[in-house]
CSV table of C-alpha atoms in Angstrom, one decimal:
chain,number,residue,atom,x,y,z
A,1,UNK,CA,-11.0,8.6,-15.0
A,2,UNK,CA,-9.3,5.4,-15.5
A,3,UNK,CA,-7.1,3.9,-12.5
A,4,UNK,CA,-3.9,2.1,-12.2
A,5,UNK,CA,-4.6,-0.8,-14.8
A,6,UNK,CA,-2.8,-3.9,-13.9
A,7,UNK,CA,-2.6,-7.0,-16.3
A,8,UNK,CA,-2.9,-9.9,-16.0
A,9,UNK,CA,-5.6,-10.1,-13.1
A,10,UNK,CA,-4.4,-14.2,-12.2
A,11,UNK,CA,-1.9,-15.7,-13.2
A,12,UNK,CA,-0.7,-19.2,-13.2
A,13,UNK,CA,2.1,-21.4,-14.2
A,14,UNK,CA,4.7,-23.5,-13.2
A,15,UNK,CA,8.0,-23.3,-11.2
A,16,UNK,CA,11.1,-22.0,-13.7
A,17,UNK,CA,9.2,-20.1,-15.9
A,18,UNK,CA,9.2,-16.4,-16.7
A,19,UNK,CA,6.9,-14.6,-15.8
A,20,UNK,CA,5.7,-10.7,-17.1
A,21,UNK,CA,3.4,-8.6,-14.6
A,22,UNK,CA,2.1,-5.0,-16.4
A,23,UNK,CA,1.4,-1.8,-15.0
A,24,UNK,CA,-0.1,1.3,-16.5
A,25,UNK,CA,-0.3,4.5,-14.0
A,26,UNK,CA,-2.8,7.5,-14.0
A,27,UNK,CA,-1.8,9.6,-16.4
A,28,UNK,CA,0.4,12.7,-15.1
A,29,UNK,CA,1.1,10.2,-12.7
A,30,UNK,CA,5.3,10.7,-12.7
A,31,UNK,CA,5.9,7.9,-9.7
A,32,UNK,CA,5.5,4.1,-9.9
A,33,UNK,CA,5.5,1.4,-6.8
A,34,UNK,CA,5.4,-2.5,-7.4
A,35,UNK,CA,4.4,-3.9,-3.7
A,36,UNK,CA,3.7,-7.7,-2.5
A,37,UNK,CA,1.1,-9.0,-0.5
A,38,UNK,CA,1.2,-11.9,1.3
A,39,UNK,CA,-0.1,-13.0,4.2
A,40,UNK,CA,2.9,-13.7,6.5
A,41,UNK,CA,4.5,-10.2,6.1
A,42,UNK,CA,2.0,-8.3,4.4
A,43,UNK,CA,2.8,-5.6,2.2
A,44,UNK,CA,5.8,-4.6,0.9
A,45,UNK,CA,7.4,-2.3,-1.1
A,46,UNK,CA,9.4,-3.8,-3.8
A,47,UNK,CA,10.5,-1.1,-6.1
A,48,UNK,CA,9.8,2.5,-6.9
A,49,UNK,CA,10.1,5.0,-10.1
A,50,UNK,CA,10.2,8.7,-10.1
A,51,UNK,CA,9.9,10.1,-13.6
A,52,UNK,CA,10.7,6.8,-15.1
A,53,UNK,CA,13.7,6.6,-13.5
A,54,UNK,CA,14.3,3.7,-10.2
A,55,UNK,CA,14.9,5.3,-7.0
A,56,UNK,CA,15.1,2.6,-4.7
A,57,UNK,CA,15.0,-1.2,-5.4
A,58,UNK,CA,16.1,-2.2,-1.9
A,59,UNK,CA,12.9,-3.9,-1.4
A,60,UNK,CA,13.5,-6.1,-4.8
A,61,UNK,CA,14.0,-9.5,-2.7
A,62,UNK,CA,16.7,-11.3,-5.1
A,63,UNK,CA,18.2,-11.2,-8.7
A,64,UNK,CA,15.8,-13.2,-10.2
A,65,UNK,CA,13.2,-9.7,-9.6
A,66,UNK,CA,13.8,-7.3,-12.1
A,67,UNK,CA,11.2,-4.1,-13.1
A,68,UNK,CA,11.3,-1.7,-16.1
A,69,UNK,CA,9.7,1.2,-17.0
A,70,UNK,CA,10.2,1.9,-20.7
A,71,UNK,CA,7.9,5.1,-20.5
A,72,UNK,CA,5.9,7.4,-18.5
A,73,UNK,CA,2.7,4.8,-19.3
A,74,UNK,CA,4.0,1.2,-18.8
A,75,UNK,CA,5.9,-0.4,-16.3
A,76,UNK,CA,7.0,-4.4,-16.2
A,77,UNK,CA,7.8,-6.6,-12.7
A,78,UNK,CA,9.5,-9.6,-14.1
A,79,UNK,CA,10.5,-12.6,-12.4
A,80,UNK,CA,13.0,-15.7,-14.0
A,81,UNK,CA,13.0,-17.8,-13.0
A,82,UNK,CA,9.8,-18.4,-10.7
A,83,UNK,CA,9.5,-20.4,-7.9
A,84,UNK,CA,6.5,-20.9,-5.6
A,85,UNK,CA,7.7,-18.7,-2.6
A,86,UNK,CA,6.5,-15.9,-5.4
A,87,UNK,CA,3.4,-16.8,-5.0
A,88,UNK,CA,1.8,-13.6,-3.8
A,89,UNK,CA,-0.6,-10.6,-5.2
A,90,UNK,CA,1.5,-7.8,-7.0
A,91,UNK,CA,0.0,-4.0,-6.7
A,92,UNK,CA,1.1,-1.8,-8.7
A,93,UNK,CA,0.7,2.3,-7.1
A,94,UNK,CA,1.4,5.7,-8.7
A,95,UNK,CA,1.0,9.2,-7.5
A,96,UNK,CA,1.9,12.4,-8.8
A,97,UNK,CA,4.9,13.1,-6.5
A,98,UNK,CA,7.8,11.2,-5.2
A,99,UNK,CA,8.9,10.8,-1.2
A,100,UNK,CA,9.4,12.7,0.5
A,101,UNK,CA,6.7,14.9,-1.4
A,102,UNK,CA,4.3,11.7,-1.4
A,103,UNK,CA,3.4,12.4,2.3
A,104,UNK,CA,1.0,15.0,0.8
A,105,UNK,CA,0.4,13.3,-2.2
A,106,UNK,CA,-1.4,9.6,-1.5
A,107,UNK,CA,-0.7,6.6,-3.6
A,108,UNK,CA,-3.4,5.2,-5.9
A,109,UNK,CA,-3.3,1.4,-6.7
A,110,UNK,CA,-4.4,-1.3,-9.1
A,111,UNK,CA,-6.5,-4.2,-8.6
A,112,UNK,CA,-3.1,-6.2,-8.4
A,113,UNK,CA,-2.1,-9.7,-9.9
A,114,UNK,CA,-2.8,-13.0,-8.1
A,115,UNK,CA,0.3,-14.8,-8.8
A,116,UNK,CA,0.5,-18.5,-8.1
A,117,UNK,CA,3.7,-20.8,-8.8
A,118,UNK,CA,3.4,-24.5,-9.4
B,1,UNK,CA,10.4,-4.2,10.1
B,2,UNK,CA,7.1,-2.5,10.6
B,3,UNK,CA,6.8,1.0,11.8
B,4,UNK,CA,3.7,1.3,12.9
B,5,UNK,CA,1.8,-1.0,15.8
B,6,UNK,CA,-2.2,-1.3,15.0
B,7,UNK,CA,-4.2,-4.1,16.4
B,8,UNK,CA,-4.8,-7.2,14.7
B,9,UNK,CA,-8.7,-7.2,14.5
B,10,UNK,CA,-11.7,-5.4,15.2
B,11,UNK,CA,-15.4,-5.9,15.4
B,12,UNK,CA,-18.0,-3.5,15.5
B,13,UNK,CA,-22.1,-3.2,15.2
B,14,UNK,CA,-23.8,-1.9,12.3
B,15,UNK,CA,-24.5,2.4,13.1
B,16,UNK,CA,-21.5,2.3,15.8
B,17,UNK,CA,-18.5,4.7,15.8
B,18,UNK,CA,-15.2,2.8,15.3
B,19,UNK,CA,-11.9,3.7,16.3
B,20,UNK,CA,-8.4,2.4,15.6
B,21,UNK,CA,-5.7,3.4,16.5
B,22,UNK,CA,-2.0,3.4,15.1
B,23,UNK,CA,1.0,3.5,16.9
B,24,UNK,CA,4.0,5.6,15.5
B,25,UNK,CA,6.9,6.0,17.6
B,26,UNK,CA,9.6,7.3,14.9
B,27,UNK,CA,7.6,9.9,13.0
B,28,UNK,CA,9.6,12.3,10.9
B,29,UNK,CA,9.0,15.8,11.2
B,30,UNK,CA,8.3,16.6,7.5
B,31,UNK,CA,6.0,12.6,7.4
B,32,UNK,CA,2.2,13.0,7.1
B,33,UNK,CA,0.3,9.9,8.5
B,34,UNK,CA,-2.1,8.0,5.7
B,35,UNK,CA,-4.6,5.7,6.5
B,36,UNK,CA,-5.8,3.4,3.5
B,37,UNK,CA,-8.8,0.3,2.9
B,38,UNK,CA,-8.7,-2.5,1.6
B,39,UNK,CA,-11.3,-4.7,0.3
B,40,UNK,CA,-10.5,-8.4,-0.5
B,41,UNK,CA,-9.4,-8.5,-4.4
B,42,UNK,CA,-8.8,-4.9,-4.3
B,43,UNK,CA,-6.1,-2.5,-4.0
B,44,UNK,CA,-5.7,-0.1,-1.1
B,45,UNK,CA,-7.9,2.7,-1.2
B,46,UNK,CA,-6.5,6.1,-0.1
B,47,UNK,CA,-9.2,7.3,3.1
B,48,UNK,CA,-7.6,10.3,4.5
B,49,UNK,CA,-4.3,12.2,5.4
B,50,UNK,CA,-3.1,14.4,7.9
B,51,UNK,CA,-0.2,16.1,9.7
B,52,UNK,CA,-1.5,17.3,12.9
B,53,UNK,CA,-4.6,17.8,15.3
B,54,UNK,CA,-7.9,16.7,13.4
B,55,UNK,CA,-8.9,15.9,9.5
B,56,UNK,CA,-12.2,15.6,8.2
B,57,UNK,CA,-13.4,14.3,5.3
B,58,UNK,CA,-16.8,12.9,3.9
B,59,UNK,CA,-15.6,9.2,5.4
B,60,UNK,CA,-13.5,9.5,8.1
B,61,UNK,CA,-11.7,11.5,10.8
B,62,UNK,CA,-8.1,11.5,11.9
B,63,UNK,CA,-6.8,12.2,15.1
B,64,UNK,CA,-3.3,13.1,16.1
B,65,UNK,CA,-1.8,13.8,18.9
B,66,UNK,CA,0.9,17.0,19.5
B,67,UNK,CA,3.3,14.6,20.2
B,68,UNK,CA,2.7,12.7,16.6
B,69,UNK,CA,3.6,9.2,17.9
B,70,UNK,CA,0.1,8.1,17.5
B,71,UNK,CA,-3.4,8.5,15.6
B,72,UNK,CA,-6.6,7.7,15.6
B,73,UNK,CA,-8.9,6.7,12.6
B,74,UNK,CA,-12.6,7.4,13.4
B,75,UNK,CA,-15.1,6.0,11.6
B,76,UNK,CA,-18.8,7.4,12.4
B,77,UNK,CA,-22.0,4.8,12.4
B,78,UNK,CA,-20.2,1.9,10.3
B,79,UNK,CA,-22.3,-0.3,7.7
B,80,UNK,CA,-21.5,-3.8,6.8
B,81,UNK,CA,-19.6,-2.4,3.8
B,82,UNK,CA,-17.0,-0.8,5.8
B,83,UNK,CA,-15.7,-4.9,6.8
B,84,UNK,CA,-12.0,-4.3,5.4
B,85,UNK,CA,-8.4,-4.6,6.4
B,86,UNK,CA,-7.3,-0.7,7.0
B,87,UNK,CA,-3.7,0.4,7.2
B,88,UNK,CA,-1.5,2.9,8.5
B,89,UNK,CA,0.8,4.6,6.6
B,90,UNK,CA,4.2,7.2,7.2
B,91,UNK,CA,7.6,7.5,6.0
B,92,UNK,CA,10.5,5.8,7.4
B,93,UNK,CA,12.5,8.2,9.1
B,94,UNK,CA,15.7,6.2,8.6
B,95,UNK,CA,15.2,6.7,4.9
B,96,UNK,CA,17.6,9.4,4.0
B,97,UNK,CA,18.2,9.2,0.7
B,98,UNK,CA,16.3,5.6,0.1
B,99,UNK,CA,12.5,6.6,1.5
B,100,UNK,CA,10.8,3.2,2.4
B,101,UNK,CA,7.3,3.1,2.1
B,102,UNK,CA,6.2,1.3,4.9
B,103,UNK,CA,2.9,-0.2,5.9
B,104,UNK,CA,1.6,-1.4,8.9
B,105,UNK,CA,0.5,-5.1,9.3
B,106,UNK,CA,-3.3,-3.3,8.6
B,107,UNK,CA,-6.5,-3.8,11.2
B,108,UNK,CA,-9.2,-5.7,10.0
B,109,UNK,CA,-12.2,-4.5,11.1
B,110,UNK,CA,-15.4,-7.0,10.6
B,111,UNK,CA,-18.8,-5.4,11.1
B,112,UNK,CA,-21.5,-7.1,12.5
B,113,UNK,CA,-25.5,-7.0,11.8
């Protein structure tokens, strides 16, 4: 079975710019999570979807973060514009149930994005 | 803010049993406690769940307490492949209506030839 695909895999450019991170879940999957990881605090939850739907964007740390999810197979994490406290790997999770059902229902994540800001 | 306390590192010898443990203080009633691995470049990697008392599976056991504030992952006769960071998961209690996913700041366990 295919996992939570995550595109691109690096991802490089410069300070200002837009930039587009991709997510496709498990199928069946119907909940989405975009977490950071950096070193200093780790990882974070940034957003989550339940049935394509955002539950909770608390974690979403200014305006300039924004996250989609068109359908049940694709979500986006966009960022405009940049800026080089960004710079951190994206994972993408999904699982078949949403909190507080998820404490019986573990998360599944992607290989994550390496993103790096110039 | 975190919500769960593990330590920082570990080390361990190829074929020994390793331990870590994961503090907990504000467990919710209805949270179950998750324990995931990481490898560098990877994702996290689900290892094994429970609620209460003792879970096995085919790679680890998990210990918890009656009082829930605390577990224990157990890993039997570790290999050099088991070197990765491995975290603790629950729910945030204070999450009524917004459930924050919270994990801890992970252990990372380095085993030694």
């Amino acid at each position: 079975d295919a996992g939570v695909i995550q595109s691109p895999r690096h991802e490089v450019t410069e300070m200002g710019q837009e930039v587009t991170l991709r997510c496709k879940p498990i199928s069946g999957h119907n909940s989405l999570f975009w977490y950071r990881q950096t070193m200093m605090r780790g990882l974070e939850l940034l957003i989550y979807f339940n049935n394509n739907v955002p539950i909770d964007d608390s974690g979403m740390p200014e305006d300039r973060f924004s996250a989609k999810m068109p359908n049940a197979s694709f979500s986006t994490l966009k960022i405009q514009p940049s800026e080089p406290r960004d710079s951190a790997v994206y994972f993408c999770a999904s699982g078949p149930g949403l909190p507080p059902l998820y404490s019986n229902q573990p998360q599944h994540f992607g290989d994550g994005t390496r993103l790096s800001i110039l | 803010l975190a919500k769960t306390t593990q330590p920082i590192s570990m080390d361990s010898y190829e074929g020994q049993e390793v331990n870590i443990t994961c503090s907990h203080n504000n467990i919710a009633t209805n949270d179950y406690i998750t324990w995931y691995q990481q490898f560098p470049s990877q994702g996290p990697r689900f290892i094994i769940q429970g609620y209460k008392t003792k879970v096995t599976n085919e790679v680890a056991s998990l210990f918890i307490p009656a009082d829930r504030k605390s577990s224990t992952l157990s890993l039997p006769r570790v290999s050099l492949s088991d070197t990765a960071v491995y975290y603790c998961l629950v729910g945030d209690p204070s999450g009524a209506g917004s459930y924050q996913l919270t994990f801890g700041k992970g252990t990372k366990l380095s085993v030694i030839p």
